[in-house]
Amino acid sequence: MEVFWSKGYEGAQLVDLTTAMGINPPSFYAAFGSKQDAFCEAVDLYIETVGAKSMQALNDAKTAHAGLRAMLEHAVDVALSTASGGCLLVLGVVNTVQNEEAWNYLRNARINTLHLIRARLERGVAQSDLPVHTDVKALALHFLGVTQAISFQARDGASRAALEHLISPAMAALPELPG
């Protein structure tokens, strides 16, 4: 997972993967079948471990506001958790341009994240912590875009303080309750 995270699908060579796992090429192919299959397993592991923390923070918070803030704070933590910076689901797009299957796998994972954000916003409307007229579709795209911006800026070397400064303006997009 870490090799694909730092180098992307196309940048990760068989020697990088086998060295990281401490196995030889025949063992790699016996375990995964192909580089594509290993990549998909790495993405799934990333979603189940690293990505799950952000989504858990999003969904466990008492309000949509608190959940979205927690999700963005976790996005900053994830983006700064490796030396290369960023998020595997976002940076894999940049680093995976020639392999359509790998690109589609990452796109589907990002679409799922978008659906999870939208569902949390819809729950916020249903629980009356967001106004009924809230454009959940647009806001879900907005917040997914902010997480992607955090990832790209971290990859470019942005500091924690700079990334955290993205959170308050992002939160300002949420509509206020009338009253």
mmCIF file of C-alpha atoms in Angstrom:
data_model
loop_
_atom_site.group_PDB
_atom_site.id
_atom_site.type_symbol
_atom_site.label_atom_id
_atom_site.label_comp_id
_atom_site.label_asym_id
_atom_site.label_seq_id
_atom_site.Cartn_x
_atom_site.Cartn_y
_atom_site.Cartn_z
ATOM 1 C CA MET A 1 0.000 0.000 0.000
ATOM 2 C CA GLU A 2 2.734 2.441 0.942
ATOM 3 C CA VAL A 3 4.639 1.856 -2.311
ATOM 4 C CA PHE A 4 1.541 2.581 -4.395
ATOM 5 C CA TRP A 5 0.712 5.531 -2.129
ATOM 6 C CA SER A 6 4.082 7.163 -2.609
ATOM 7 C CA LYS A 7 4.769 6.217 -6.239
ATOM 8 C CA GLY A 8 1.342 5.691 -7.757
ATOM 9 C CA TYR A 9 0.327 2.714 -9.861
ATOM 10 C CA GLU A 10 2.621 3.327 -12.794
ATOM 11 C CA GLY A 11 5.546 4.545 -10.705
ATOM 12 C CA ALA A 12 5.533 1.433 -8.541
ATOM 13 C CA GLN A 13 7.789 -1.120 -10.166
ATOM 14 C CA LEU A 14 7.766 -4.830 -9.394
ATOM 15 C CA VAL A 15 11.143 -4.512 -7.674
ATOM 16 C CA ASP A 16 9.722 -1.771 -5.397
ATOM 17 C CA LEU A 17 6.755 -3.927 -4.459
ATOM 18 C CA THR A 18 8.699 -7.140 -3.876
ATOM 19 C CA THR A 19 11.376 -5.315 -1.873
ATOM 20 C CA ALA A 20 8.759 -3.672 0.346
ATOM 21 C CA MET A 21 7.093 -7.032 0.953
ATOM 22 C CA GLY A 22 10.335 -8.983 1.293
ATOM 23 C CA ILE A 23 9.314 -11.513 -1.359
ATOM 24 C CA ASN A 24 10.518 -12.528 -4.817
ATOM 25 C CA PRO A 25 8.588 -11.946 -8.080
ATOM 26 C CA PRO A 26 7.163 -15.476 -8.328
ATOM 27 C CA SER A 27 5.815 -15.165 -4.771
ATOM 28 C CA PHE A 28 4.327 -11.774 -5.655
ATOM 29 C CA TYR A 29 2.461 -13.210 -8.630
ATOM 30 C CA ALA A 30 1.374 -16.252 -6.607
ATOM 31 C CA ALA A 31 -0.024 -13.957 -3.907
ATOM 32 C CA PHE A 32 -1.672 -11.308 -6.094
ATOM 33 C CA GLY A 33 -1.840 -12.598 -9.654
ATOM 34 C CA SER A 34 -0.894 -9.221 -11.152
ATOM 35 C CA LYS A 35 0.246 -5.729 -10.323
ATOM 36 C CA GLN A 36 -3.331 -4.563 -11.049
ATOM 37 C CA ASP A 37 -4.746 -6.989 -8.477
ATOM 38 C CA ALA A 38 -2.123 -5.941 -5.916
ATOM 39 C CA PHE A 39 -3.027 -2.303 -6.544
ATOM 40 C CA CYS A 40 -6.731 -2.975 -6.002
ATOM 41 C CA GLU A 41 -5.943 -4.794 -2.758
ATOM 42 C CA ALA A 42 -3.765 -1.874 -1.658
ATOM 43 C CA VAL A 43 -6.552 0.607 -2.415
ATOM 44 C CA ASP A 44 -9.039 -1.540 -0.487
ATOM 45 C CA LEU A 45 -6.652 -1.736 2.463
ATOM 46 C CA TYR A 46 -6.186 2.036 2.332
ATOM 47 C CA ILE A 47 -9.968 2.578 2.377
ATOM 48 C CA GLU A 48 -10.467 0.104 5.244
ATOM 49 C CA THR A 49 -7.692 1.564 7.404
ATOM 50 C CA VAL A 50 -6.519 5.071 6.565
ATOM 51 C CA GLY A 51 -9.671 6.277 4.812
ATOM 52 C CA ALA A 52 -12.018 4.726 7.350
ATOM 53 C CA LYS A 53 -10.855 7.177 10.009
ATOM 54 C CA SER A 54 -12.057 10.191 8.045
ATOM 55 C CA MET A 55 -15.391 8.591 7.218
ATOM 56 C CA GLN A 56 -15.856 7.426 10.797
ATOM 57 C CA ALA A 57 -15.182 10.961 12.035
ATOM 58 C CA LEU A 58 -17.683 12.275 9.479
ATOM 59 C CA ASN A 59 -20.409 9.886 10.569
ATOM 60 C CA ASP A 60 -19.789 9.672 14.322
ATOM 61 C CA ALA A 61 -20.062 13.398 14.986
ATOM 62 C CA LYS A 62 -23.257 14.687 16.547
ATOM 63 C CA THR A 63 -23.903 17.231 13.771
ATOM 64 C CA ALA A 64 -23.110 17.523 10.086
ATOM 65 C CA HIS A 65 -20.975 20.601 10.829
ATOM 66 C CA ALA A 66 -18.894 18.742 13.398
ATOM 67 C CA GLY A 67 -18.611 15.682 11.150
ATOM 68 C CA LEU A 68 -17.436 17.638 8.126
ATOM 69 C CA ARG A 69 -14.887 19.549 10.205
ATOM 70 C CA ALA A 70 -13.594 16.295 11.701
ATOM 71 C CA MET A 71 -13.388 14.734 8.223
ATOM 72 C CA LEU A 72 -11.296 17.661 6.955
ATOM 73 C CA GLU A 73 -9.058 17.554 10.023
ATOM 74 C CA HIS A 74 -8.469 13.850 9.399
ATOM 75 C CA ALA A 75 -7.783 14.603 5.730
ATOM 76 C CA VAL A 76 -4.976 16.923 6.858
ATOM 77 C CA ASP A 77 -3.602 14.210 9.160
ATOM 78 C CA VAL A 78 -3.689 11.625 6.363
ATOM 79 C CA ALA A 79 -2.146 13.996 3.836
ATOM 80 C CA LEU A 80 0.773 14.631 6.184
ATOM 81 C CA SER A 81 1.171 11.036 7.378
ATOM 82 C CA THR A 82 3.705 10.006 4.726
ATOM 83 C CA ALA A 83 6.903 11.624 3.548
ATOM 84 C CA SER A 84 5.502 12.031 0.038
ATOM 85 C CA GLY A 85 2.249 13.556 1.347
ATOM 86 C CA GLY A 86 -1.259 13.300 0.000
ATOM 87 C CA CYS A 87 -3.989 10.696 -0.284
ATOM 88 C CA LEU A 88 -3.716 7.469 -2.283
ATOM 89 C CA LEU A 89 -7.217 7.872 -3.751
ATOM 90 C CA VAL A 90 -6.424 11.358 -5.060
ATOM 91 C CA LEU A 91 -2.784 11.050 -6.032
ATOM 92 C CA GLY A 92 -3.335 7.728 -7.700
ATOM 93 C CA VAL A 93 -5.232 9.682 -10.366
ATOM 94 C CA VAL A 94 -2.223 11.785 -11.184
ATOM 95 C CA ASN A 95 0.083 8.809 -11.152
ATOM 96 C CA THR A 96 -2.259 6.421 -12.999
ATOM 97 C CA VAL A 97 -2.899 7.740 -16.468
ATOM 98 C CA GLN A 98 -2.091 4.787 -18.703
ATOM 99 C CA ASN A 99 -3.933 2.025 -16.860
ATOM 100 C CA GLU A 100 -7.651 2.497 -17.343
ATOM 101 C CA GLU A 101 -8.604 -0.284 -14.908
ATOM 102 C CA ALA A 102 -6.559 1.229 -12.079
ATOM 103 C CA TRP A 103 -7.880 4.714 -12.885
ATOM 104 C CA ASN A 104 -11.482 3.456 -12.834
ATOM 105 C CA TYR A 105 -10.893 1.643 -9.549
ATOM 106 C CA LEU A 106 -9.708 4.877 -7.944
ATOM 107 C CA ARG A 107 -12.534 6.889 -9.537
ATOM 108 C CA ASN A 108 -15.111 4.472 -8.125
ATOM 109 C CA ALA A 109 -13.526 4.772 -4.673
ATOM 110 C CA ARG A 110 -13.733 8.574 -4.884
ATOM 111 C CA ILE A 111 -17.354 8.368 -6.075
ATOM 112 C CA ASN A 112 -18.110 6.223 -3.041
ATOM 113 C CA THR A 113 -16.532 8.872 -0.810
ATOM 114 C CA LEU A 114 -18.708 11.499 -2.484
ATOM 115 C CA HIS A 115 -21.796 9.383 -1.727
ATOM 116 C CA LEU A 116 -20.754 9.022 1.922
ATOM 117 C CA ILE A 117 -20.343 12.785 2.273
ATOM 118 C CA ARG A 118 -23.682 13.410 0.586
ATOM 119 C CA ALA A 119 -25.409 10.870 2.847
ATOM 120 C CA ARG A 120 -24.018 12.644 5.922
ATOM 121 C CA LEU A 121 -25.282 15.983 4.621
ATOM 122 C CA GLU A 122 -28.701 14.458 3.941
ATOM 123 C CA ARG A 123 -28.719 13.084 7.482
ATOM 124 C CA GLY A 124 -27.892 16.592 8.719
ATOM 125 C CA VAL A 125 -30.934 17.947 6.883
ATOM 126 C CA ALA A 126 -33.133 15.131 8.238
ATOM 127 C CA GLN A 127 -31.896 15.801 11.783
ATOM 128 C CA SER A 128 -32.500 19.558 11.387
ATOM 129 C CA ASP A 129 -28.893 20.625 11.878
ATOM 130 C CA LEU A 130 -28.863 21.874 8.271
ATOM 131 C CA PRO A 131 -31.672 23.840 6.604
ATOM 132 C CA VAL A 132 -34.185 21.982 4.450
ATOM 133 C CA HIS A 133 -33.096 23.955 1.359
ATOM 134 C CA THR A 134 -29.457 22.790 1.669
ATOM 135 C CA ASP A 135 -27.987 21.820 -1.709
ATOM 136 C CA VAL A 136 -26.444 18.569 -0.483
ATOM 137 C CA LYS A 137 -25.260 17.565 -3.943
ATOM 138 C CA ALA A 138 -23.234 20.751 -4.431
ATOM 139 C CA LEU A 139 -21.913 20.702 -0.871
ATOM 140 C CA ALA A 140 -20.823 17.078 -1.167
ATOM 141 C CA LEU A 141 -18.831 17.981 -4.296
ATOM 142 C CA HIS A 142 -17.405 21.007 -2.480
ATOM 143 C CA PHE A 143 -16.199 19.018 0.518
ATOM 144 C CA LEU A 144 -14.777 16.223 -1.621
ATOM 145 C CA GLY A 145 -12.943 18.901 -3.609
ATOM 146 C CA VAL A 146 -11.500 20.398 -0.429
ATOM 147 C CA THR A 147 -10.169 16.989 0.636
ATOM 148 C CA GLN A 148 -8.565 16.661 -2.792
ATOM 149 C CA ALA A 149 -7.049 20.138 -2.522
ATOM 150 C CA ILE A 150 -5.607 19.203 0.868
ATOM 151 C CA SER A 151 -4.007 16.137 -0.690
ATOM 152 C CA PHE A 152 -2.486 17.985 -3.636
ATOM 153 C CA GLN A 153 -1.184 20.819 -1.487
ATOM 154 C CA ALA A 154 0.343 18.376 0.995
ATOM 155 C CA ARG A 155 2.091 16.636 -1.906
ATOM 156 C CA ASP A 156 3.484 20.042 -2.880
ATOM 157 C CA GLY A 157 4.909 20.462 0.625
ATOM 158 C CA ALA A 158 2.278 22.620 2.323
ATOM 159 C CA SER A 159 2.623 22.832 6.094
ATOM 160 C CA ARG A 160 0.053 21.594 8.590
ATOM 161 C CA ALA A 161 -0.854 25.207 9.379
ATOM 162 C CA ALA A 162 -1.414 26.007 5.705
ATOM 163 C CA LEU A 163 -3.615 22.929 5.235
ATOM 164 C CA GLU A 164 -5.595 23.643 8.394
ATOM 165 C CA HIS A 165 -6.278 27.150 7.072
ATOM 166 C CA LEU A 166 -8.380 25.524 4.331
ATOM 167 C CA ILE A 167 -10.892 24.172 6.848
ATOM 168 C CA SER A 168 -12.648 27.343 8.059
ATOM 169 C CA PRO A 169 -13.374 28.710 4.569
ATOM 170 C CA ALA A 170 -14.655 25.272 3.562
ATOM 171 C CA MET A 171 -16.970 25.181 6.561
ATOM 172 C CA ALA A 172 -18.295 28.642 5.654
ATOM 173 C CA ALA A 173 -20.021 27.006 2.667
ATOM 174 C CA LEU A 174 -22.508 25.318 4.988
ATOM 175 C CA PRO A 175 -25.796 27.208 5.244
ATOM 176 C CA GLU A 176 -26.939 28.537 8.595
ATOM 177 C CA LEU A 177 -30.158 27.419 10.184
ATOM 178 C CA PRO A 178 -32.849 30.115 10.062
ATOM 179 C CA GLY A 179 -33.587 31.815 13.273
#
